[in-house]
mmCIF file of N, CA, C and O in Angstrom:
data_model
loop_
_atom_site.group_PDB
_atom_site.id
_atom_site.type_symbol
_atom_site.label_atom_id
_atom_site.label_comp_id
_atom_site.label_asym_id
_atom_site.label_seq_id
_atom_site.Cartn_x
_atom_site.Cartn_y
_atom_site.Cartn_z
ATOM 1 N N UNK A 923 87.435 111.646 95.318
ATOM 2 C CA UNK A 923 88.261 111.879 94.096
ATOM 3 C C UNK A 923 89.565 111.441 94.427
ATOM 4 O O UNK A 923 90.264 112.402 95.249
ATOM 5 N N UNK A 924 89.992 110.795 93.594
ATOM 6 C CA UNK A 924 91.235 110.443 93.716
ATOM 7 C C UNK A 924 92.177 110.857 92.673
ATOM 8 O O UNK A 924 91.750 110.828 91.356
ATOM 9 N N UNK A 925 93.256 111.521 92.596
ATOM 10 C CA UNK A 925 94.213 111.848 91.405
ATOM 11 C C UNK A 925 94.820 110.863 90.932
ATOM 12 O O UNK A 925 95.078 109.688 91.141
ATOM 13 N N UNK A 926 95.026 110.895 89.465
ATOM 14 C CA UNK A 926 95.933 110.029 88.687
ATOM 15 C C UNK A 926 97.370 110.260 88.962
ATOM 16 O O UNK A 926 97.918 110.957 88.482
ATOM 17 N N UNK A 927 97.940 109.228 89.456
ATOM 18 C CA UNK A 927 99.521 109.383 89.800
ATOM 19 C C UNK A 927 100.499 108.614 89.062
ATOM 20 O O UNK A 927 101.307 108.747 88.909
ATOM 21 N N UNK A 928 100.053 108.214 87.745
ATOM 22 C CA UNK A 928 100.541 107.954 86.533
ATOM 23 C C UNK A 928 101.144 106.137 86.863
ATOM 24 O O UNK A 928 102.107 105.779 86.071
ATOM 25 N N UNK A 929 100.730 105.588 87.585
ATOM 26 C CA UNK A 929 100.765 104.190 87.947
ATOM 27 C C UNK A 929 99.649 103.236 87.764
ATOM 28 O O UNK A 929 98.694 103.520 88.304
ATOM 29 N N UNK A 930 99.853 102.260 87.254
ATOM 30 C CA UNK A 930 98.738 101.133 87.239
ATOM 31 C C UNK A 930 98.888 100.346 88.497
ATOM 32 O O UNK A 930 99.173 99.241 88.701
ATOM 33 N N UNK A 931 97.942 101.129 89.658
ATOM 34 C CA UNK A 931 98.041 100.327 90.869
ATOM 35 C C UNK A 931 96.535 100.614 91.508
ATOM 36 O O UNK A 931 95.886 101.306 90.903
ATOM 37 N N UNK A 932 96.125 99.743 92.430
ATOM 38 C CA UNK A 932 94.434 99.764 92.970
ATOM 39 C C UNK A 932 94.600 101.136 93.620
ATOM 40 O O UNK A 932 95.395 101.312 94.617
ATOM 41 N N UNK A 933 93.456 101.776 93.419
ATOM 42 C CA UNK A 933 93.442 103.466 94.142
ATOM 43 C C UNK A 933 92.635 102.826 95.669
ATOM 44 O O UNK A 933 92.259 101.822 95.919
ATOM 45 N N UNK A 934 93.128 103.438 96.643
ATOM 46 C CA UNK A 934 92.300 103.147 97.802
ATOM 47 C C UNK A 934 91.138 103.558 97.819
ATOM 48 O O UNK A 934 90.452 104.332 97.335
ATOM 49 N N UNK A 935 90.325 102.832 98.638
ATOM 50 C CA UNK A 935 88.743 102.655 99.057
ATOM 51 C C UNK A 935 88.395 104.371 99.512
ATOM 52 O O UNK A 935 87.114 104.931 99.456
ATOM 53 N N UNK A 936 89.026 104.353 100.931
ATOM 54 C CA UNK A 936 88.707 105.141 101.633
ATOM 55 C C UNK A 936 89.582 106.833 101.215
ATOM 56 O O UNK A 936 90.282 106.542 100.322
ATOM 57 N N UNK A 937 88.867 108.000 101.576
ATOM 58 C CA UNK A 937 89.664 109.364 101.152
ATOM 59 C C UNK A 937 90.294 109.626 102.371
ATOM 60 O O UNK A 937 90.149 108.971 103.674
ATOM 61 N N UNK A 938 91.368 110.544 102.333
ATOM 62 C CA UNK A 938 92.092 111.022 103.496
ATOM 63 C C UNK A 938 92.548 112.478 102.955
ATOM 64 O O UNK A 938 92.239 112.877 102.223
ATOM 65 N N UNK A 939 92.714 113.021 104.696
ATOM 66 C CA UNK A 939 92.982 114.780 104.273
ATOM 67 C C UNK A 939 94.623 114.594 104.494
ATOM 68 O O UNK A 939 95.164 115.846 104.902
ATOM 69 N N UNK A 940 95.426 113.725 104.200
ATOM 70 C CA UNK A 940 96.700 113.563 104.392
ATOM 71 C C UNK A 940 97.181 114.512 103.456
ATOM 72 O O UNK A 940 96.992 114.451 102.106
ATOM 73 N N UNK A 941 98.228 115.799 103.631
ATOM 74 C CA UNK A 941 98.620 116.180 102.245
ATOM 75 C C UNK A 941 99.934 115.440 101.619
ATOM 76 O O UNK A 941 100.352 116.019 100.462
ATOM 77 N N UNK A 942 100.637 114.654 102.451
ATOM 78 C CA UNK A 942 101.578 113.712 101.749
ATOM 79 C C UNK A 942 101.113 112.431 101.008
ATOM 80 O O UNK A 942 101.633 111.249 100.621
ATOM 81 N N UNK A 943 99.913 112.313 100.653
ATOM 82 C CA UNK A 943 99.085 110.957 100.165
ATOM 83 C C UNK A 943 99.452 111.545 98.443
ATOM 84 O O UNK A 943 99.264 112.834 98.002
ATOM 85 N N UNK A 944 100.166 110.798 97.747
ATOM 86 C CA UNK A 944 99.911 110.837 96.148
ATOM 87 C C UNK A 944 98.228 110.903 95.640
ATOM 88 O O UNK A 944 98.350 111.274 94.633
ATOM 89 N N UNK A 945 97.525 110.230 96.154
ATOM 90 C CA UNK A 945 96.208 110.228 95.924
ATOM 91 C C UNK A 945 95.077 111.211 95.923
ATOM 92 O O UNK A 945 94.316 111.741 95.343
ATOM 93 N N UNK A 946 95.114 111.580 97.250
ATOM 94 C CA UNK A 946 94.510 112.617 97.895
ATOM 95 C C UNK A 946 95.038 114.044 97.999
ATOM 96 O O UNK A 946 94.302 114.909 98.376
ATOM 97 N N UNK A 947 96.478 114.178 97.997
ATOM 98 C CA UNK A 947 97.272 115.141 98.800
ATOM 99 C C UNK A 947 97.855 115.711 97.569
ATOM 100 O O UNK A 947 97.499 115.781 96.429
ATOM 101 N N UNK A 948 98.970 116.447 97.674
ATOM 102 C CA UNK A 948 99.813 117.194 96.654
ATOM 103 C C UNK A 948 101.053 116.772 96.479
ATOM 104 O O UNK A 948 102.046 117.107 95.672
ATOM 105 N N UNK A 949 101.474 115.405 97.016
ATOM 106 C CA UNK A 949 102.711 114.873 96.765
ATOM 107 C C UNK A 949 102.997 114.110 95.359
ATOM 108 O O UNK A 949 101.995 113.224 95.048
ATOM 109 N N UNK A 950 104.088 114.749 94.652
ATOM 110 C CA UNK A 950 104.124 113.922 93.318
ATOM 111 C C UNK A 950 105.198 112.902 93.305
ATOM 112 O O UNK A 950 105.943 112.697 94.370
ATOM 113 N N UNK A 951 105.127 111.928 92.795
ATOM 114 C CA UNK A 951 105.951 110.353 92.280
ATOM 115 C C UNK A 951 106.833 110.800 91.159
ATOM 116 O O UNK A 951 106.315 111.376 90.264
ATOM 117 N N UNK A 952 107.821 110.195 91.516
ATOM 118 C CA UNK A 952 109.234 110.377 90.674
ATOM 119 C C UNK A 952 110.276 109.269 90.932
ATOM 120 O O UNK A 952 110.232 108.923 92.130
ATOM 121 N N UNK A 953 110.697 109.018 90.011
ATOM 122 C CA UNK A 953 111.975 107.908 90.338
ATOM 123 C C UNK A 953 111.805 106.492 90.467
ATOM 124 O O UNK A 953 111.125 106.153 89.417
ATOM 125 N N UNK A 954 112.472 105.957 91.534
ATOM 126 C CA UNK A 954 112.310 104.418 91.663
ATOM 127 C C UNK A 954 111.409 103.894 92.130
ATOM 128 O O UNK A 954 110.440 104.738 93.030
ATOM 129 N N UNK A 955 110.755 102.459 91.666
ATOM 130 C CA UNK A 955 109.691 101.986 92.422
ATOM 131 C C UNK A 955 110.333 100.571 92.937
ATOM 132 O O UNK A 955 111.161 100.242 92.131
ATOM 133 N N UNK A 956 109.942 100.370 94.170
ATOM 134 C CA UNK A 956 110.570 98.780 94.455
ATOM 135 C C UNK A 956 109.368 97.941 95.460
ATOM 136 O O UNK A 956 108.961 98.800 96.047
ATOM 137 N N UNK A 957 109.656 96.879 95.418
ATOM 138 C CA UNK A 957 108.644 95.931 96.430
ATOM 139 C C UNK A 957 109.640 95.831 97.695
ATOM 140 O O UNK A 957 110.785 95.429 97.502
ATOM 141 N N UNK A 958 108.945 95.797 98.812
ATOM 142 C CA UNK A 958 109.736 95.425 100.001
ATOM 143 C C UNK A 958 108.855 94.593 100.894
ATOM 144 O O UNK A 958 107.927 95.028 101.039
ATOM 145 N N UNK A 959 109.425 94.363 102.032
ATOM 146 C CA UNK A 959 108.595 93.287 103.049
ATOM 147 C C UNK A 959 108.601 94.616 104.280
ATOM 148 O O UNK A 959 109.843 95.120 104.660
ATOM 149 N N UNK A 960 107.394 95.136 105.016
ATOM 150 C CA UNK A 960 107.590 95.651 106.296
ATOM 151 C C UNK A 960 107.721 95.272 107.489
ATOM 152 O O UNK A 960 107.821 94.027 107.545
ATOM 153 N N UNK A 961 109.250 95.752 108.042
ATOM 154 C CA UNK A 961 109.504 95.112 109.306
ATOM 155 C C UNK A 961 109.180 95.601 110.461
ATOM 156 O O UNK A 961 109.402 95.278 111.211
ATOM 157 N N UNK A 962 108.986 97.017 110.180
ATOM 158 C CA UNK A 962 108.376 97.867 111.552
ATOM 159 C C UNK A 962 107.816 98.927 111.204
ATOM 160 O O UNK A 962 107.584 99.554 110.211
ATOM 161 N N UNK A 963 106.679 98.978 111.978
ATOM 162 C CA UNK A 963 105.438 100.172 111.910
ATOM 163 C C UNK A 963 105.222 100.865 113.079
ATOM 164 O O UNK A 963 104.103 101.103 113.270
ATOM 165 N N UNK A 964 106.105 101.234 114.162
ATOM 166 C CA UNK A 964 105.963 101.562 115.510
ATOM 167 C C UNK A 964 106.030 103.213 115.475
ATOM 168 O O UNK A 964 105.055 103.455 115.918
ATOM 169 N N UNK A 965 106.778 103.721 114.381
ATOM 170 C CA UNK A 965 106.511 105.034 114.214
ATOM 171 C C UNK A 965 105.107 105.477 113.220
ATOM 172 O O UNK A 965 104.555 104.874 112.574
ATOM 173 N N UNK A 966 104.787 106.849 113.738
ATOM 174 C CA UNK A 966 103.706 107.380 113.312
ATOM 175 C C UNK A 966 103.515 107.503 111.798
ATOM 176 O O UNK A 966 104.352 108.200 111.383
ATOM 177 N N UNK A 967 102.751 107.171 110.646
ATOM 178 C CA UNK A 967 102.646 107.385 109.688
ATOM 179 C C UNK A 967 103.958 107.041 108.959
ATOM 180 O O UNK A 967 104.340 107.465 107.669
ATOM 181 N N UNK A 968 105.050 105.984 109.180
ATOM 182 C CA UNK A 968 106.096 105.705 108.834
ATOM 183 C C UNK A 968 106.390 103.948 109.112
ATOM 184 O O UNK A 968 105.953 103.662 110.157
ATOM 185 N N UNK A 969 106.727 103.575 107.805
ATOM 186 C CA UNK A 969 107.324 102.166 108.284
ATOM 187 C C UNK A 969 108.726 102.145 107.787
ATOM 188 O O UNK A 969 109.179 102.924 107.191
ATOM 189 N N UNK A 970 109.244 101.058 108.110
ATOM 190 C CA UNK A 970 110.686 100.559 107.779
ATOM 191 C C UNK A 970 110.484 99.285 106.685
ATOM 192 O O UNK A 970 109.896 98.506 107.139
ATOM 193 N N UNK A 971 111.412 99.335 105.893
ATOM 194 C CA UNK A 971 111.213 98.389 104.972
ATOM 195 C C UNK A 971 112.327 97.606 104.820
ATOM 196 O O UNK A 971 113.336 98.595 104.714
ATOM 197 N N UNK A 972 112.332 96.254 104.011
ATOM 198 C CA UNK A 972 113.610 95.775 103.858
ATOM 199 C C UNK A 972 113.673 95.197 102.675
ATOM 200 O O UNK A 972 112.749 94.429 101.991
ATOM 201 N N UNK A 973 114.791 95.896 101.915
ATOM 202 C CA UNK A 973 114.578 95.612 100.412
ATOM 203 C C UNK A 973 115.891 94.541 100.413
ATOM 204 O O UNK A 973 116.969 94.706 100.816
ATOM 205 N N UNK A 974 115.548 93.713 99.460
ATOM 206 C CA UNK A 974 116.689 92.305 99.248
ATOM 207 C C UNK A 974 116.905 92.174 97.979
ATOM 208 O O UNK A 974 116.179 92.732 96.879
ATOM 209 N N UNK A 975 118.374 92.400 97.698
ATOM 210 C CA UNK A 975 119.081 92.450 96.496
ATOM 211 C C UNK A 975 120.218 91.652 96.197
ATOM 212 O O UNK A 975 120.904 91.437 97.397
ATOM 213 N N UNK A 976 120.449 90.955 95.105
ATOM 214 C CA UNK A 976 121.505 90.260 95.154
ATOM 215 C C UNK A 976 122.981 90.746 94.991
ATOM 216 O O UNK A 976 122.674 92.014 94.019
ATOM 217 N N UNK A 977 124.065 90.425 95.364
ATOM 218 C CA UNK A 977 125.081 91.303 95.397
ATOM 219 C C UNK A 977 126.047 90.105 94.609
ATOM 220 O O UNK A 977 126.271 89.008 95.024
ATOM 221 N N UNK A 978 126.832 90.595 93.105
ATOM 222 C CA UNK A 978 127.651 89.248 92.603
ATOM 223 C C UNK A 978 129.336 89.708 92.921
ATOM 224 O O UNK A 978 129.360 90.871 92.936
ATOM 225 N N UNK A 979 129.717 88.788 93.180
ATOM 226 C CA UNK A 979 131.295 88.672 93.410
ATOM 227 C C UNK A 979 131.796 88.514 92.461
ATOM 228 O O UNK A 979 131.933 86.650 92.390
ATOM 229 N N UNK A 980 132.926 89.268 91.462
ATOM 230 C CA UNK A 980 133.590 88.598 90.693
ATOM 231 C C UNK A 980 134.215 87.427 91.080
ATOM 232 O O UNK A 980 134.970 86.343 90.541
ATOM 233 N N UNK A 981 135.307 87.662 92.100
ATOM 234 C CA UNK A 981 136.446 86.741 92.732
ATOM 235 C C UNK A 981 135.618 85.503 92.913
ATOM 236 O O UNK A 981 136.401 84.215 92.403
ATOM 237 N N UNK A 982 134.482 85.199 93.232
ATOM 238 C CA UNK A 982 134.215 83.671 93.616
ATOM 239 C C UNK A 982 133.319 83.508 92.524
ATOM 240 O O UNK A 982 132.813 82.321 92.917
ATOM 241 N N UNK A 983 132.618 84.499 91.542
ATOM 242 C CA UNK A 983 131.784 84.072 90.507
ATOM 243 C C UNK A 983 130.296 83.584 91.526
ATOM 244 O O UNK A 983 129.987 82.375 90.974
ATOM 245 N N UNK A 984 129.976 84.110 92.654
ATOM 246 C CA UNK A 984 128.802 83.985 93.192
ATOM 247 C C UNK A 984 128.156 85.092 93.772
ATOM 248 O O UNK A 984 128.545 86.197 93.376
ATOM 249 N N UNK A 985 126.793 84.777 93.994
ATOM 250 C CA UNK A 985 125.677 85.731 94.538
ATOM 251 C C UNK A 985 125.705 85.761 95.991
ATOM 252 O O UNK A 985 125.939 84.645 96.735
ATOM 253 N N UNK A 986 125.568 87.048 96.544
ATOM 254 C CA UNK A 986 125.426 86.992 98.120
ATOM 255 C C UNK A 986 124.194 87.387 98.300
ATOM 256 O O UNK A 986 123.589 88.434 97.276
ATOM 257 N N UNK A 987 123.703 87.642 99.062
ATOM 258 C CA UNK A 987 122.481 88.412 99.631
ATOM 259 C C UNK A 987 122.738 89.142 100.266
ATOM 260 O O UNK A 987 123.075 89.697 101.062
ATOM 261 N N UNK A 988 122.016 90.678 99.826
ATOM 262 C CA UNK A 988 122.109 91.838 100.416
ATOM 263 C C UNK A 988 121.000 92.412 101.109
ATOM 264 O O UNK A 988 119.727 92.205 100.257
ATOM 265 N N UNK A 989 120.968 93.141 101.819
ATOM 266 C CA UNK A 989 119.682 93.741 102.220
ATOM 267 C C UNK A 989 120.009 95.555 102.533
ATOM 268 O O UNK A 989 121.208 95.894 102.817
ATOM 269 N N UNK A 990 118.888 96.058 102.755
ATOM 270 C CA UNK A 990 118.978 97.558 102.960
ATOM 271 C C UNK A 990 117.750 97.990 103.501
ATOM 272 O O UNK A 990 116.764 97.400 103.080
ATOM 273 N N UNK A 991 117.748 98.929 104.386
ATOM 274 C CA UNK A 991 116.792 99.078 105.143
ATOM 275 C C UNK A 991 116.207 100.943 105.028
ATOM 276 O O UNK A 991 116.898 101.796 104.456
ATOM 277 N N UNK A 992 114.908 100.839 104.433
ATOM 278 C CA UNK A 992 114.324 102.066 104.023
ATOM 279 C C UNK A 992 113.110 102.681 104.710
ATOM 280 O O UNK A 992 112.251 101.822 105.192
ATOM 281 N N UNK A 993 113.150 103.790 104.985
ATOM 282 C CA UNK A 993 112.064 104.156 105.568
ATOM 283 C C UNK A 993 110.901 104.978 104.635
ATOM 284 O O UNK A 993 111.574 105.409 103.715
ATOM 285 N N UNK A 994 109.375 104.619 104.699
ATOM 286 C CA UNK A 994 108.429 105.236 103.569
ATOM 287 C C UNK A 994 107.478 105.954 104.589
ATOM 288 O O UNK A 994 106.909 105.336 105.735
ATOM 289 N N UNK A 995 106.921 106.712 103.962
ATOM 290 C CA UNK A 995 105.800 107.291 104.447
ATOM 291 C C UNK A 995 104.292 106.425 104.094
ATOM 292 O O UNK A 995 103.988 106.119 103.136
ATOM 293 N N UNK A 996 103.485 106.345 105.170
ATOM 294 C CA UNK A 996 102.255 105.618 104.766
ATOM 295 C C UNK A 996 100.928 106.635 104.750
ATOM 296 O O UNK A 996 100.678 107.038 105.791
ATOM 297 N N UNK A 997 100.437 106.715 104.044
ATOM 298 C CA UNK A 997 99.136 107.716 104.003
ATOM 299 C C UNK A 997 98.285 107.272 104.598
ATOM 300 O O UNK A 997 97.820 106.354 104.911
ATOM 301 N N UNK A 998 96.865 108.215 105.328
ATOM 302 C CA UNK A 998 95.908 107.539 105.903
ATOM 303 C C UNK A 998 94.675 107.078 105.239
ATOM 304 O O UNK A 998 94.199 106.258 105.900
ATOM 305 N N UNK A 999 94.896 106.685 104.013
ATOM 306 C CA UNK A 999 94.002 105.779 103.465
ATOM 307 C C UNK A 999 94.522 104.631 103.038
ATOM 308 O O UNK A 999 93.769 103.674 102.322
ATOM 309 N N UNK A 1000 95.934 104.094 103.335
ATOM 310 C CA UNK A 1000 96.319 102.844 103.167
ATOM 311 C C UNK A 1000 96.697 102.193 104.292
ATOM 312 O O UNK A 1000 97.187 102.710 105.449
ATOM 313 N N UNK A 1001 96.315 100.728 104.590
ATOM 314 C CA UNK A 1001 96.260 100.027 105.943
ATOM 315 C C UNK A 1001 97.333 99.416 105.914
ATOM 316 O O UNK A 1001 97.304 98.697 105.015
ATOM 317 N N UNK A 1002 98.469 99.385 106.532
ATOM 318 C CA UNK A 1002 99.611 98.361 106.511
ATOM 319 C C UNK A 1002 100.222 97.753 107.622
ATOM 320 O O UNK A 1002 100.404 98.484 108.970
ATOM 321 N N UNK A 1003 100.461 96.597 107.698
ATOM 322 C CA UNK A 1003 100.793 95.990 109.056
ATOM 323 C C UNK A 1003 102.269 95.148 109.015
ATOM 324 O O UNK A 1003 102.756 95.135 107.564
ATOM 325 N N UNK A 1004 102.825 94.836 109.954
ATOM 326 C CA UNK A 1004 104.233 94.310 109.710
ATOM 327 C C UNK A 1004 104.202 93.094 109.073
ATOM 328 O O UNK A 1004 103.315 92.325 109.183
ATOM 329 N N UNK A 1005 105.055 92.841 108.062
ATOM 330 C CA UNK A 1005 105.097 91.513 107.602
ATOM 331 C C UNK A 1005 104.386 91.597 106.117
ATOM 332 O O UNK A 1005 104.748 90.922 105.458
ATOM 333 N N UNK A 1006 103.384 92.776 105.724
ATOM 334 C CA UNK A 1006 102.793 93.047 104.374
ATOM 335 C C UNK A 1006 103.989 93.119 103.433
ATOM 336 O O UNK A 1006 104.984 93.727 103.913
ATOM 337 N N UNK A 1007 103.740 92.881 102.351
ATOM 338 C CA UNK A 1007 104.709 93.264 101.165
ATOM 339 C C UNK A 1007 104.109 94.414 100.406
ATOM 340 O O UNK A 1007 102.757 94.464 100.122
ATOM 341 N N UNK A 1008 104.753 95.394 100.280
ATOM 342 C CA UNK A 1008 104.342 96.516 99.875
ATOM 343 C C UNK A 1008 105.213 97.158 98.608
ATOM 344 O O UNK A 1008 106.124 96.926 98.287
ATOM 345 N N UNK A 1009 104.339 98.192 97.682
ATOM 346 C CA UNK A 1009 104.945 98.393 96.856
ATOM 347 C C UNK A 1009 105.454 100.244 97.054
ATOM 348 O O UNK A 1009 104.444 100.835 97.412
ATOM 349 N N UNK A 1010 106.523 100.707 96.868
ATOM 350 C CA UNK A 1010 106.676 101.799 97.388
ATOM 351 C C UNK A 1010 107.064 102.872 96.257
ATOM 352 O O UNK A 1010 108.344 102.153 95.194
ATOM 353 N N UNK A 1011 106.928 103.781 95.965
ATOM 354 C CA UNK A 1011 107.567 104.996 94.961
ATOM 355 C C UNK A 1011 108.293 105.932 95.534
ATOM 356 O O UNK A 1011 108.230 106.560 96.919
ATOM 357 N N UNK A 1012 109.320 106.520 95.040
ATOM 358 C CA UNK A 1012 110.149 107.611 95.302
ATOM 359 C C UNK A 1012 109.275 109.217 95.091
ATOM 360 O O UNK A 1012 108.849 109.210 94.480
ATOM 361 N N UNK A 1013 109.724 109.645 96.214
ATOM 362 C CA UNK A 1013 108.743 111.071 96.018
ATOM 363 C C UNK A 1013 109.991 112.223 96.734
ATOM 364 O O UNK A 1013 111.268 112.062 97.108
ATOM 365 N N UNK A 1014 109.478 113.412 96.739
ATOM 366 C CA UNK A 1014 110.447 114.451 97.406
ATOM 367 C C UNK A 1014 110.986 114.263 98.996
ATOM 368 O O UNK A 1014 110.086 113.398 99.481
ATOM 369 N N UNK A 1015 111.862 114.697 99.511
ATOM 370 C CA UNK A 1015 112.219 114.354 100.825
ATOM 371 C C UNK A 1015 110.993 114.612 101.589
ATOM 372 O O UNK A 1015 110.719 116.038 101.671
ATOM 373 N N UNK A 1016 110.568 113.943 102.430
ATOM 374 C CA UNK A 1016 109.057 114.444 103.146
ATOM 375 C C UNK A 1016 110.158 114.627 104.909
ATOM 376 O O UNK A 1016 109.413 115.696 105.218
ATOM 377 N N UNK A 1017 110.856 113.925 105.127
ATOM 378 C CA UNK A 1017 111.741 113.956 106.346
ATOM 379 C C UNK A 1017 112.920 113.720 106.240
ATOM 380 O O UNK A 1017 113.337 113.408 105.061
ATOM 381 N N UNK A 1018 113.801 113.768 107.273
ATOM 382 C CA UNK A 1018 115.127 113.361 107.266
ATOM 383 C C UNK A 1018 115.531 111.872 106.415
ATOM 384 O O UNK A 1018 116.382 112.136 105.762
ATOM 385 N N UNK A 1019 114.726 111.012 106.708
ATOM 386 C CA UNK A 1019 114.923 109.610 106.377
ATOM 387 C C UNK A 1019 114.106 109.124 105.729
ATOM 388 O O UNK A 1019 113.876 108.255 105.046
ATOM 389 N N UNK A 1020 113.200 110.152 105.352
ATOM 390 C CA UNK A 1020 111.761 109.565 104.493
ATOM 391 C C UNK A 1020 111.692 110.406 103.305
ATOM 392 O O UNK A 1020 111.316 111.253 103.085
ATOM 393 N N UNK A 1021 112.173 109.356 102.266
ATOM 394 C CA UNK A 1021 112.190 109.920 100.618
ATOM 395 C C UNK A 1021 111.235 109.088 99.818
ATOM 396 O O UNK A 1021 110.841 108.929 98.789
ATOM 397 N N UNK A 1022 110.951 108.041 100.260
ATOM 398 C CA UNK A 1022 109.739 107.217 99.588
ATOM 399 C C UNK A 1022 108.074 107.095 100.348
ATOM 400 O O UNK A 1022 107.932 107.532 101.373
ATOM 401 N N UNK A 1023 106.933 106.574 99.478
ATOM 402 C CA UNK A 1023 105.728 106.896 100.017
ATOM 403 C C UNK A 1023 105.127 105.233 99.286
ATOM 404 O O UNK A 1023 104.940 104.987 98.607
ATOM 405 N N UNK A 1024 104.300 104.786 100.355
ATOM 406 C CA UNK A 1024 103.681 103.824 99.982
ATOM 407 C C UNK A 1024 102.482 103.976 99.181
ATOM 408 O O UNK A 1024 101.788 104.451 99.408
ATOM 409 N N UNK A 1025 102.241 102.988 97.800
ATOM 410 C CA UNK A 1025 101.208 103.463 96.917
ATOM 411 C C UNK A 1025 100.215 102.135 96.770
ATOM 412 O O UNK A 1025 99.195 102.516 96.862
ATOM 413 N N UNK A 1026 100.727 101.094 97.082
ATOM 414 C CA UNK A 1026 100.046 99.682 97.191
ATOM 415 C C UNK A 1026 100.263 98.546 98.123
ATOM 416 O O UNK A 1026 101.713 98.508 98.472
ATOM 417 N N UNK A 1027 99.379 98.150 98.929
ATOM 418 C CA UNK A 1027 99.777 96.862 99.563
ATOM 419 C C UNK A 1027 99.305 95.610 98.993
ATOM 420 O O UNK A 1027 98.464 95.470 98.359
ATOM 421 N N UNK A 1028 100.353 94.716 98.570
ATOM 422 C CA UNK A 1028 100.419 93.652 97.819
ATOM 423 C C UNK A 1028 99.969 92.441 98.388
ATOM 424 O O UNK A 1028 99.227 91.625 97.813
ATOM 425 N N UNK A 1029 100.104 92.021 99.644
ATOM 426 C CA UNK A 1029 100.079 90.814 100.649
ATOM 427 C C UNK A 1029 99.457 91.842 101.819
ATOM 428 O O UNK A 1029 100.302 92.368 102.381
#
């Protein structure tokens, strides 16, 4: 049985026993949502995302490409590979650098 997390996303087909899963565990979703591209998945249950955002410079009246790297937790019921586009949601801090959780794999 999956919990309603308050977002219109596809629920995972598998069940998991991860306590940090927003669908099957106790983790609450709050704050920001963003799409990102997975750049690394070497750590256990953790991925590295690259978030692209344009930065505007008033002096030159142009945009520049900005990037930031964010770590996110991957629940056991979601399969993620490097290069996938994922939707992540903000949650309470799970570890020192992880404050986001993967909610849906877009591609």
